[in-house]
CSV table of C-alpha atoms in Angstrom, one decimal:
chain,number,residue,atom,x,y,z
A,1,MET,CA,16.1,22.8,12.3
A,2,VAL,CA,13.9,20.5,14.7
A,3,ASP,CA,11.0,23.0,14.6
A,4,SER,CA,10.5,22.7,10.9
A,5,LEU,CA,10.5,19.1,11.1
A,6,ARG,CA,7.4,19.4,12.8
A,7,PRO,CA,4.7,20.3,9.6
A,8,VAL,CA,6.5,17.9,7.7
A,9,LEU,CA,6.0,14.5,10.3
A,10,PHE,CA,2.5,15.9,10.8
A,11,LEU,CA,1.8,15.6,6.8
A,12,THR,CA,3.2,12.6,6.7
A,13,LEU,CA,0.9,11.0,9.8
A,14,PHE,CA,-2.2,12.8,8.8
A,15,VAL,CA,-2.0,10.9,5.4
A,16,SER,CA,-1.3,8.1,6.7
A,17,LEU,CA,-3.9,8.2,8.9
A,18,PHE,CA,-6.9,9.3,6.9
A,19,ILE,CA,-5.4,6.5,4.6
A,20,SER,CA,-6.2,3.6,7.4
A,21,ILE,CA,-9.4,4.9,8.8
A,22,SER,CA,-10.9,5.7,4.9
A,23,ALA,CA,-10.3,2.3,3.9
A,24,GLN,CA,-13.0,0.7,2.9
A,25,THR,CA,-13.0,-2.7,4.7
A,26,CYS,CA,-15.9,-6.2,5.0
A,27,ARG,CA,-17.3,-4.8,8.1
A,28,THR,CA,-18.0,-1.0,7.0
A,29,HIS,CA,-20.3,-2.8,4.6
A,30,VAL,CA,-23.8,-2.8,5.5
A,31,PHE,CA,-26.1,-4.7,3.5
A,32,PRO,CA,-29.6,-3.1,2.3
A,33,SER,CA,-32.8,-3.5,4.3
A,34,ASN,CA,-34.7,-4.9,2.1
A,35,ASN,CA,-32.1,-7.9,1.1
A,36,GLN,CA,-33.6,-10.9,2.9
A,37,VAL,CA,-29.8,-12.4,4.0
A,38,SER,CA,-28.7,-9.5,4.7
A,39,THR,CA,-28.6,-10.4,8.7
A,40,ASP,CA,-26.9,-13.4,7.9
A,41,PHE,CA,-23.5,-12.5,7.8
A,42,SER,CA,-21.6,-12.9,11.8
A,43,SER,CA,-18.2,-12.6,9.6
A,44,CYS,CA,-16.4,-11.0,6.2
A,45,SER,CA,-12.8,-11.5,5.3
A,46,ASP,CA,-11.3,-8.3,3.4
A,47,LEU,CA,-10.0,-10.6,-0.4
A,48,PRO,CA,-6.3,-9.2,-1.9
A,49,HIS,CA,-7.2,-8.3,-5.0
A,50,LEU,CA,-9.4,-7.0,-7.4
A,51,ASN,CA,-11.6,-5.2,-4.8
A,52,SER,CA,-13.3,-8.3,-3.4
A,53,PHE,CA,-14.6,-9.2,0.1
A,54,ILE,CA,-16.5,-11.9,1.5
A,55,HIS,CA,-18.8,-12.3,3.6
A,56,TRP,CA,-20.1,-15.7,5.5
A,57,LYS,CA,-22.5,-17.3,8.3
A,58,TYR,CA,-21.2,-21.1,9.0
A,59,ASP,CA,-22.9,-23.5,10.7
A,60,SER,CA,-20.6,-26.5,12.1
A,61,ALA,CA,-23.6,-29.1,13.0
A,62,THR,CA,-25.1,-28.9,9.3
A,63,ARG,CA,-21.3,-27.5,7.5
A,64,ARG,CA,-23.7,-24.6,5.7
A,65,VAL,CA,-22.3,-21.5,4.6
A,66,ASN,CA,-24.4,-19.0,3.8
A,67,ILE,CA,-22.2,-16.2,1.4
A,68,ALA,CA,-21.8,-12.8,-0.2
A,69,TYR,CA,-19.2,-12.3,-2.5
A,70,ARG,CA,-19.1,-8.9,-3.1
A,71,HIS,CA,-16.9,-7.1,-6.0
A,72,THR,CA,-16.5,-3.3,-5.6
A,73,ASN,CA,-15.8,-0.4,-8.4
A,74,ILE,CA,-17.1,-2.9,-11.5
A,75,ASP,CA,-19.2,-1.6,-14.7
A,76,SER,CA,-21.8,-3.4,-16.3
A,77,ASN,CA,-20.7,-5.0,-19.1
A,78,ARG,CA,-18.3,-7.2,-16.1
A,79,TRP,CA,-19.0,-10.8,-15.0
A,80,ILE,CA,-17.6,-11.9,-11.7
A,81,ALA,CA,-17.4,-15.3,-10.6
A,82,TRP,CA,-16.3,-16.4,-6.3
A,83,ALA,CA,-15.2,-20.0,-6.1
A,84,ILE,CA,-13.7,-23.2,-4.4
A,85,ASN,CA,-11.8,-25.5,-5.6
A,86,PRO,CA,-12.2,-29.4,-3.4
A,87,THR,CA,-9.2,-30.5,-4.2
A,88,ARG,CA,-6.0,-28.3,-5.7
A,89,THR,CA,-5.0,-24.2,-5.0
A,90,GLY,CA,-5.9,-22.3,-9.1
A,91,MET,CA,-8.6,-22.1,-11.1
A,92,GLU,CA,-8.4,-26.2,-12.5
A,93,GLY,CA,-10.8,-28.0,-10.7
A,94,CYS,CA,-13.1,-25.5,-8.9
A,95,GLN,CA,-16.7,-25.1,-8.6
A,96,ALA,CA,-17.9,-21.3,-9.1
A,97,LEU,CA,-20.7,-19.2,-8.6
A,98,VAL,CA,-20.7,-16.6,-11.7
A,99,ALA,CA,-22.6,-13.4,-11.9
A,100,TYR,CA,-23.5,-11.1,-14.4
A,101,GLN,CA,-25.9,-7.8,-15.7
A,102,LYS,CA,-28.0,-9.3,-19.4
A,103,ASP,CA,-30.6,-7.5,-20.7
A,104,GLY,CA,-31.2,-5.4,-18.0
A,105,ARG,CA,-31.2,-8.6,-15.4
A,106,MET,CA,-28.9,-10.0,-13.2
A,107,THR,CA,-28.2,-13.6,-14.3
A,108,ALA,CA,-26.6,-16.3,-12.1
A,109,TYR,CA,-25.5,-19.8,-12.1
A,110,THR,CA,-23.1,-22.8,-11.1
A,111,SER,CA,-20.1,-23.6,-13.0
A,112,PRO,CA,-17.3,-26.7,-13.0
A,113,ILE,CA,-14.1,-25.3,-14.4
A,114,PRO,CA,-12.3,-29.1,-14.6
A,115,THR,CA,-9.2,-27.6,-17.2
A,116,TYR,CA,-8.3,-23.8,-17.9
A,117,SER,CA,-9.4,-23.9,-21.5
A,118,THR,CA,-13.4,-24.1,-19.8
A,119,THR,CA,-15.6,-21.4,-20.6
A,120,LEU,CA,-18.0,-20.5,-18.1
A,121,ALA,CA,-21.1,-22.4,-18.7
A,122,PRO,CA,-23.8,-23.3,-16.6
A,123,GLY,CA,-23.2,-26.5,-14.9
A,124,ASN,CA,-24.1,-28.8,-11.9
A,125,LEU,CA,-21.1,-28.3,-8.8
A,126,SER,CA,-19.9,-30.7,-6.3
A,127,PHE,CA,-21.7,-29.5,-4.1
A,128,PRO,CA,-24.6,-28.8,-3.2
A,129,VAL,CA,-25.6,-25.1,-3.4
A,130,PRO,CA,-29.4,-24.8,-2.7
A,131,ASP,CA,-29.8,-21.1,-3.5
A,132,LEU,CA,-28.3,-19.2,-5.3
A,133,THR,CA,-29.0,-15.0,-6.7
A,134,ALA,CA,-26.8,-12.1,-7.7
A,135,THR,CA,-27.9,-8.2,-7.7
A,136,PHE,CA,-26.1,-5.5,-9.1
A,137,GLN,CA,-26.2,-1.4,-7.5
A,138,ASN,CA,-23.9,1.3,-6.9
A,139,ARG,CA,-21.1,0.0,-9.2
A,140,GLU,CA,-20.9,-3.2,-6.7
A,141,MET,CA,-21.6,-6.6,-7.9
A,142,THR,CA,-22.7,-9.3,-5.1
A,143,ILE,CA,-23.2,-13.2,-5.3
A,144,PHE,CA,-25.9,-14.5,-2.1
A,145,ALA,CA,-25.7,-18.0,-1.6
A,146,THR,CA,-26.3,-20.8,0.5
A,147,ILE,CA,-23.4,-24.0,0.0
A,148,GLN,CA,-22.7,-27.2,1.3
A,149,LEU,CA,-19.6,-27.7,1.9
A,150,PRO,CA,-18.1,-30.6,0.0
A,151,THR,CA,-18.2,-33.8,1.7
A,152,ASN,CA,-14.6,-34.8,1.3
A,153,THR,CA,-13.8,-32.0,3.4
A,154,THR,CA,-12.8,-32.6,7.2
A,155,THR,CA,-12.9,-28.6,8.6
A,156,ALA,CA,-14.6,-25.7,7.4
A,157,VAL,CA,-11.0,-24.4,5.3
A,158,VAL,CA,-11.6,-24.3,1.3
A,159,ASN,CA,-9.4,-23.4,-1.2
A,160,GLN,CA,-11.0,-19.8,-2.6
A,161,VAL,CA,-10.9,-18.0,-5.7
A,162,TRP,CA,-12.2,-15.2,-7.6
A,163,GLN,CA,-12.3,-13.6,-10.2
A,164,GLU,CA,-13.7,-11.5,-13.2
A,165,GLY,CA,-13.4,-10.3,-16.6
A,166,PRO,CA,-15.4,-8.5,-19.8
A,167,LEU,CA,-18.5,-9.8,-21.5
A,168,ARG,CA,-18.4,-10.5,-25.5
A,169,ASN,CA,-21.4,-11.2,-26.9
A,170,GLY,CA,-23.4,-10.7,-23.4
A,171,ASN,CA,-21.7,-14.3,-22.4
A,172,PRO,CA,-18.2,-13.6,-19.7
A,173,SER,CA,-15.4,-14.0,-21.8
A,174,VAL,CA,-11.9,-14.7,-20.7
A,175,HIS,CA,-10.1,-12.7,-17.4
A,176,ASP,CA,-7.8,-9.9,-17.5
A,177,PHE,CA,-3.7,-11.8,-16.7
A,178,ALA,CA,-3.1,-8.9,-14.5
A,179,ALA,CA,-0.7,-9.7,-11.7
A,180,ALA,CA,-4.2,-8.6,-9.4
A,181,ASN,CA,-6.0,-11.8,-11.6
A,182,LYS,CA,-2.9,-14.0,-11.0
A,183,GLN,CA,-3.0,-13.6,-7.6
A,184,SER,CA,-7.0,-13.6,-6.8
A,185,MET,CA,-6.5,-17.5,-4.6
A,186,SER,CA,-6.1,-18.2,-1.1
A,187,THR,CA,-7.3,-20.7,2.0
A,188,LEU,CA,-10.1,-19.6,3.6
A,189,ASP,CA,-10.9,-20.8,7.1
A,190,PHE,CA,-14.9,-20.3,8.0
A,191,LEU,CA,-15.0,-21.1,11.5
A,192,SER,CA,-11.9,-19.5,12.1
A,193,GLY,CA,-12.4,-16.9,9.5
A,194,GLN,CA,-8.2,-16.7,9.3
A,195,GLN,CA,-7.6,-15.9,5.3
A,196,SER,CA,-3.9,-17.0,4.0
A,197,SER,CA,-3.1,-16.2,1.1
A,198,SER,CA,-0.8,-19.0,-1.0
A,199,GLY,CA,2.8,-17.2,0.3
A,200,GLY,CA,1.2,-17.5,3.8
A,201,GLY,CA,0.1,-15.8,6.6
A,202,VAL,CA,-3.0,-13.5,7.1
A,203,ASP,CA,-2.8,-11.0,3.9
A,204,SER,CA,0.6,-10.1,4.5
A,205,ARG,CA,1.7,-9.7,0.9
A,206,THR,CA,-1.3,-7.2,0.7
A,207,LYS,CA,-0.5,-5.3,3.3
A,208,ARG,CA,3.0,-5.0,2.5
A,209,ARG,CA,1.7,-4.1,-1.2
A,210,ASN,CA,-0.7,-1.5,0.7
A,211,VAL,CA,2.4,0.2,2.9
A,212,HIS,CA,4.9,-0.4,-0.4
A,213,GLY,CA,1.8,1.9,-2.1
A,214,VAL,CA,1.5,4.0,0.6
A,215,LEU,CA,5.2,5.4,2.0
A,216,ASN,CA,5.8,5.6,-2.4
A,217,ALA,CA,3.3,8.1,-3.1
A,218,VAL,CA,3.8,10.2,0.3
A,219,ALA,CA,7.4,10.7,-0.1
A,220,TRP,CA,7.9,10.7,-3.7
A,221,GLY,CA,3.6,12.4,-4.5
A,222,ILE,CA,3.5,14.5,-1.7
A,223,LEU,CA,7.0,16.2,0.2
A,224,MET,CA,9.5,15.8,-2.6
A,225,PRO,CA,6.8,18.6,-4.6
A,226,VAL,CA,6.3,20.1,-1.4
A,227,GLY,CA,10.0,20.2,-0.3
A,228,ALA,CA,10.3,21.9,-3.7
A,229,ILE,CA,8.0,24.9,-3.3
A,230,ALA,CA,9.2,25.8,-0.5
A,231,ALA,CA,12.7,26.6,-2.1
A,232,ARG,CA,11.5,28.0,-4.8
A,233,TYR,CA,8.8,30.4,-3.6
A,234,LEU,CA,9.4,31.2,0.6
A,235,ARG,CA,12.7,33.1,0.0
A,236,VAL,CA,11.6,35.9,-1.7
A,237,PHE,CA,10.0,36.6,1.8
A,238,ASN,CA,13.0,38.7,4.0
A,239,SER,CA,11.1,36.7,6.7
A,240,MET,CA,11.7,33.3,5.8
A,241,ASP,CA,15.6,33.7,5.4
A,242,PRO,CA,17.0,30.7,6.1
A,243,ALA,CA,14.1,29.5,7.6
A,244,TRP,CA,12.9,27.9,3.8
A,245,PHE,CA,16.4,26.4,3.4
A,246,TYR,CA,15.7,24.4,6.4
A,247,ILE,CA,12.3,23.7,5.4
A,248,HIS,CA,13.4,22.4,2.2
A,249,ILE,CA,16.5,20.7,3.7
A,250,ALA,CA,13.5,18.6,6.4
A,251,THR,CA,10.9,18.0,3.7
A,252,GLN,CA,13.1,16.6,1.0
A,253,THR,CA,15.2,14.7,3.4
A,254,SER,CA,12.1,13.2,5.3
A,255,ALA,CA,10.9,12.2,1.5
A,256,TYR,CA,13.6,10.7,0.3
A,257,ILE,CA,14.4,8.6,3.4
A,258,ILE,CA,10.1,7.1,3.6
A,259,GLY,CA,11.1,6.9,0.2
A,260,VAL,CA,14.0,4.7,0.9
A,261,ALA,CA,11.7,2.4,2.9
A,262,GLY,CA,9.2,2.1,0.0
A,263,TRP,CA,12.1,1.4,-2.3
A,264,ALA,CA,12.9,-1.2,-0.1
A,265,THR,CA,9.2,-2.8,0.5
A,266,GLY,CA,9.0,-2.9,-3.6
A,267,LEU,CA,12.2,-4.5,-3.6
A,268,LYS,CA,11.1,-7.5,-1.4
A,269,LEU,CA,7.6,-7.6,-2.8
A,270,GLY,CA,9.4,-7.9,-6.7
A,271,SER,CA,11.6,-10.9,-5.0
A,272,GLU,CA,8.9,-12.7,-3.5
A,273,SER,CA,7.0,-12.7,-6.8
A,274,SER,CA,9.4,-14.2,-9.4
A,275,GLY,CA,7.2,-15.4,-11.8
A,276,ILE,CA,5.6,-11.3,-12.2
A,277,GLN,CA,7.3,-8.9,-13.6
A,278,HIS,CA,7.0,-4.3,-13.7
A,279,ASN,CA,9.8,-3.7,-15.7
A,280,ALA,CA,9.1,0.1,-15.9
A,281,HIS,CA,7.0,0.4,-12.4
A,282,ARG,CA,10.9,-1.2,-11.4
A,283,ASN,CA,13.2,1.0,-13.7
A,284,ILE,CA,11.3,4.3,-12.8
A,285,GLY,CA,11.9,3.5,-8.9
A,286,ILE,CA,15.5,2.2,-9.1
A,287,ALA,CA,16.1,5.7,-11.2
A,288,LEU,CA,14.3,7.5,-8.6
A,289,PHE,CA,16.4,6.2,-5.8
A,290,ILE,CA,20.4,6.6,-7.4
A,291,LEU,CA,18.8,10.2,-8.2
A,292,GLY,CA,17.4,10.6,-4.8
A,293,THR,CA,20.6,9.7,-3.8
A,294,LEU,CA,22.4,11.6,-5.9
A,295,GLN,CA,20.4,14.8,-4.8
A,296,VAL,CA,21.4,14.1,-0.6
A,297,PHE,CA,24.8,13.4,-2.4
A,298,ALA,CA,24.9,17.3,-3.8
A,299,LEU,CA,24.2,18.8,-0.1
A,300,LEU,CA,27.1,17.4,0.8
A,301,LEU,CA,28.9,18.9,-2.2
A,302,ARG,CA,27.5,22.6,-2.7
A,303,PRO,CA,29.9,25.0,-3.1
A,304,LYS,CA,29.1,28.5,-1.7
A,305,PRO,CA,27.0,31.2,-3.1
A,306,ASP,CA,30.3,33.2,-4.4
A,307,HIS,CA,31.4,29.9,-5.7
A,308,LYS,CA,32.3,29.8,-9.5
A,309,TYR,CA,30.7,26.0,-10.1
A,310,ARG,CA,27.8,27.5,-7.8
A,311,PHE,CA,26.0,28.9,-11.5
A,312,TYR,CA,26.2,24.8,-12.5
A,313,TRP,CA,25.4,23.4,-9.7
A,314,ASN,CA,21.8,25.3,-9.6
A,315,ILE,CA,21.0,23.9,-12.7
A,316,TYR,CA,23.0,20.3,-12.0
A,317,HIS,CA,20.2,20.3,-8.9
A,318,ARG,CA,16.9,22.2,-10.5
A,319,LEU,CA,17.1,20.5,-13.4
A,320,THR,CA,17.3,16.8,-11.1
A,321,GLY,CA,15.0,17.9,-8.9
A,322,CYS,CA,12.3,18.3,-11.7
A,323,VAL,CA,13.4,15.1,-13.2
A,324,VAL,CA,12.6,13.1,-10.1
A,325,ILE,CA,9.4,15.0,-9.7
A,326,LEU,CA,8.3,13.7,-13.3
A,327,LEU,CA,9.1,9.8,-13.0
A,328,SER,CA,7.6,10.2,-9.7
A,329,ILE,CA,4.4,10.9,-11.0
A,330,ILE,CA,4.8,8.6,-13.6
A,331,ASN,CA,5.7,6.3,-11.7
A,332,ILE,CA,2.4,6.2,-8.8
A,333,PHE,CA,0.4,5.7,-11.6
A,334,LYS,CA,2.1,2.8,-12.3
A,335,GLY,CA,1.9,2.0,-9.1
A,336,PHE,CA,-2.3,1.9,-9.3
A,337,ASP,CA,-2.2,0.4,-12.5
A,338,ILE,CA,-0.6,-2.1,-10.8
A,339,LEU,CA,-2.4,-2.1,-7.2
A,340,GLU,CA,-5.9,-1.4,-8.2
A,341,PRO,CA,-6.7,0.6,-4.8
A,342,GLU,CA,-10.7,1.5,-5.1
A,343,LYS,CA,-10.5,4.2,-7.9
A,344,LYS,CA,-10.9,7.0,-5.1
A,345,TRP,CA,-7.7,6.8,-3.8
A,346,LYS,CA,-6.2,8.1,-7.4
A,347,ASN,CA,-8.7,10.7,-7.6
A,348,VAL,CA,-7.6,11.5,-4.0
A,349,PHE,CA,-3.9,11.4,-5.6
A,350,ILE,CA,-5.1,13.1,-9.1
A,351,GLY,CA,-6.9,16.1,-6.1
A,352,VAL,CA,-3.3,16.3,-4.8
A,353,LEU,CA,-2.0,17.1,-7.9
A,354,ILE,CA,-4.1,19.5,-9.0
A,355,GLY,CA,-4.2,21.4,-5.6
A,356,LEU,CA,-0.4,21.7,-5.1
A,357,ALA,CA,-0.4,22.9,-9.3
A,358,VAL,CA,-2.9,25.9,-8.6
A,359,ILE,CA,-1.0,26.7,-5.4
A,360,VAL,CA,2.6,27.0,-7.9
A,361,VAL,CA,0.6,29.1,-10.0
A,362,LEU,CA,-0.4,31.6,-6.7
A,363,LEU,CA,2.6,31.6,-5.7
A,364,GLU,CA,4.2,31.8,-8.7
A,365,ALA,CA,2.4,35.0,-10.2
A,366,PHE,CA,2.5,36.7,-6.6
A,367,THR,CA,6.5,36.3,-6.2
A,368,TRP,CA,7.3,37.3,-10.1
A,369,TYR,CA,5.0,40.2,-8.4
A,370,ILE,CA,7.1,40.7,-5.2
A,371,VAL,CA,9.8,40.8,-7.9
A,372,LEU,CA,9.2,43.3,-10.3
A,373,LYS,CA,8.0,45.5,-6.9
A,374,ARG,CA,11.4,45.5,-5.7
A,375,LYS,CA,12.9,46.0,-8.9
A,376,LYS,CA,11.1,49.2,-9.5
A,377,SER,CA,11.5,50.5,-6.0
A,378,GLU,CA,15.7,49.7,-6.8
A,379,LYS,CA,15.6,52.5,-9.7
A,380,SER,CA,13.9,54.8,-7.4
A,381,HIS,CA,16.9,54.3,-5.3
A,382,HIS,CA,19.4,55.5,-7.0
A,383,GLY,CA,23.1,54.3,-6.2
A,384,ALA,CA,21.1,51.3,-5.2
A,385,ASN,CA,23.2,47.9,-4.8
A,386,GLY,CA,20.6,45.7,-6.5
A,387,HIS,CA,20.4,43.1,-4.1
A,388,THR,CA,17.5,42.4,-2.1
A,389,GLY,CA,17.0,40.6,1.2
A,390,GLY,CA,15.7,36.7,0.7
A,391,ASN,CA,17.4,37.2,-2.6
A,392,GLY,CA,14.5,39.2,-4.8
A,393,ASN,CA,14.9,36.5,-7.7
A,394,PRO,CA,12.6,33.7,-7.5
A,395,TYR,CA,15.8,31.7,-9.7
A,396,GLY,CA,18.3,33.0,-6.8
A,397,ALA,CA,20.3,30.2,-4.8
C-alpha cells in the first residue's frame, strides 16, 4: 500500500515543482538589449491580475520613477493602461498612461480619468511625465515612462491601477468587467518594493487563487483520471492482481484529499469576494465534492464479488466516476477562464488530457487484444471453466 503511494506523491510533487519553477515572474524577464531604458529598472513586482508586471527604478532624492509596465499575451487589437491614483483607490481620479497599436505603430499618451464615464482621451496629468513611449513585440505590450511623483504625497507609496480592453474604430473602448478587471488595483511602495492588494497582505489573495487552481488541476484533472485508468486497464495483467486495486485506491484517495484542500481554498476565496459570483464554477465544485465523498464512502460499502448487489454497485461506482471526471475537466476550464493565467498553462493541461486520451486508446486496444486472445485459448481447451487470473473481462469487478 505504501509503495503504491510513491508514484502518486512523486507525480503531485513533480507537477507542483514544475509549475512553480516554470511560471513567469518579473525577475525572469530580460528587456531587449537595444532598449535604451533596459538598465533603468532595479525593482519589479508581479501584478496579481491580467498577466501584468511593473518594473521601476526610484530616485528618492528627486522623487522620480522610471517605470516599465508590461502586459503579456495580448493581441494588437487591445489597449493597455497603467495609472496612479493620487487621492483614492479605484479608477475614479486616476492619472493614466495609455498605449495601443494604431496603423501598425504604437501610440502612447497620458489620460486623466476624473469620473468612471470618462473616455481614455489624451490630456495632461496632475504630475509631470517627461518621457513616455510604448512597444509591442511577441504579443507583449509595454509602456515605458518617467514619472515625477505627485507633490501632494510625502511617501513613495502609490495607489496603482492597471487595465486592458478592446479597440473600437481604432480607439480605446470600454474594458471588460470580469473579476480580473475589477480587481486590478493595489498599493505599491516604490522604495521597499512591497505590493499590497485591497484585501491586505502581499499578493496573499493571488497566491491563494493560484494554490486553489493548482490543487484542483492536479487532483481532479490528473490524479482522478490516472486512478480510473489504473482500475480499468491494469487488472487485465495477471501480475498486477491485486496491485491494481491498491494503486487505484491510493491514487483516488490522494486525489480526493488534495481536491478537498482545493475546494476549501475555493470556499475561502468565495467568502472574501462577496460582490463577485462564479455560480457555474462554484456549483460544479460543490457537486464534485459531494460525488467524490460518495465515492469514498461507497468503498466502505463495497459488496464482495459474489454478492447479489455487487453488479449494481459496479454500475453506480463506474457511472459516478465517469461523471466526476467529466465535471472535473469542465470545471478546470472554467477555472482557467476565471483565473486568466498565461495561455501556456491552459495549453499544458490540454496536452495532459490529450496524452491521457492517447494512453486510454492504446490500452483499450491492447486490453481487448488480451481478452480475445484468452477467450480463444479457453475455447481451444475443452473443460476450461472460463475464469482467467486478473479478471480477463476488462469490465469485470
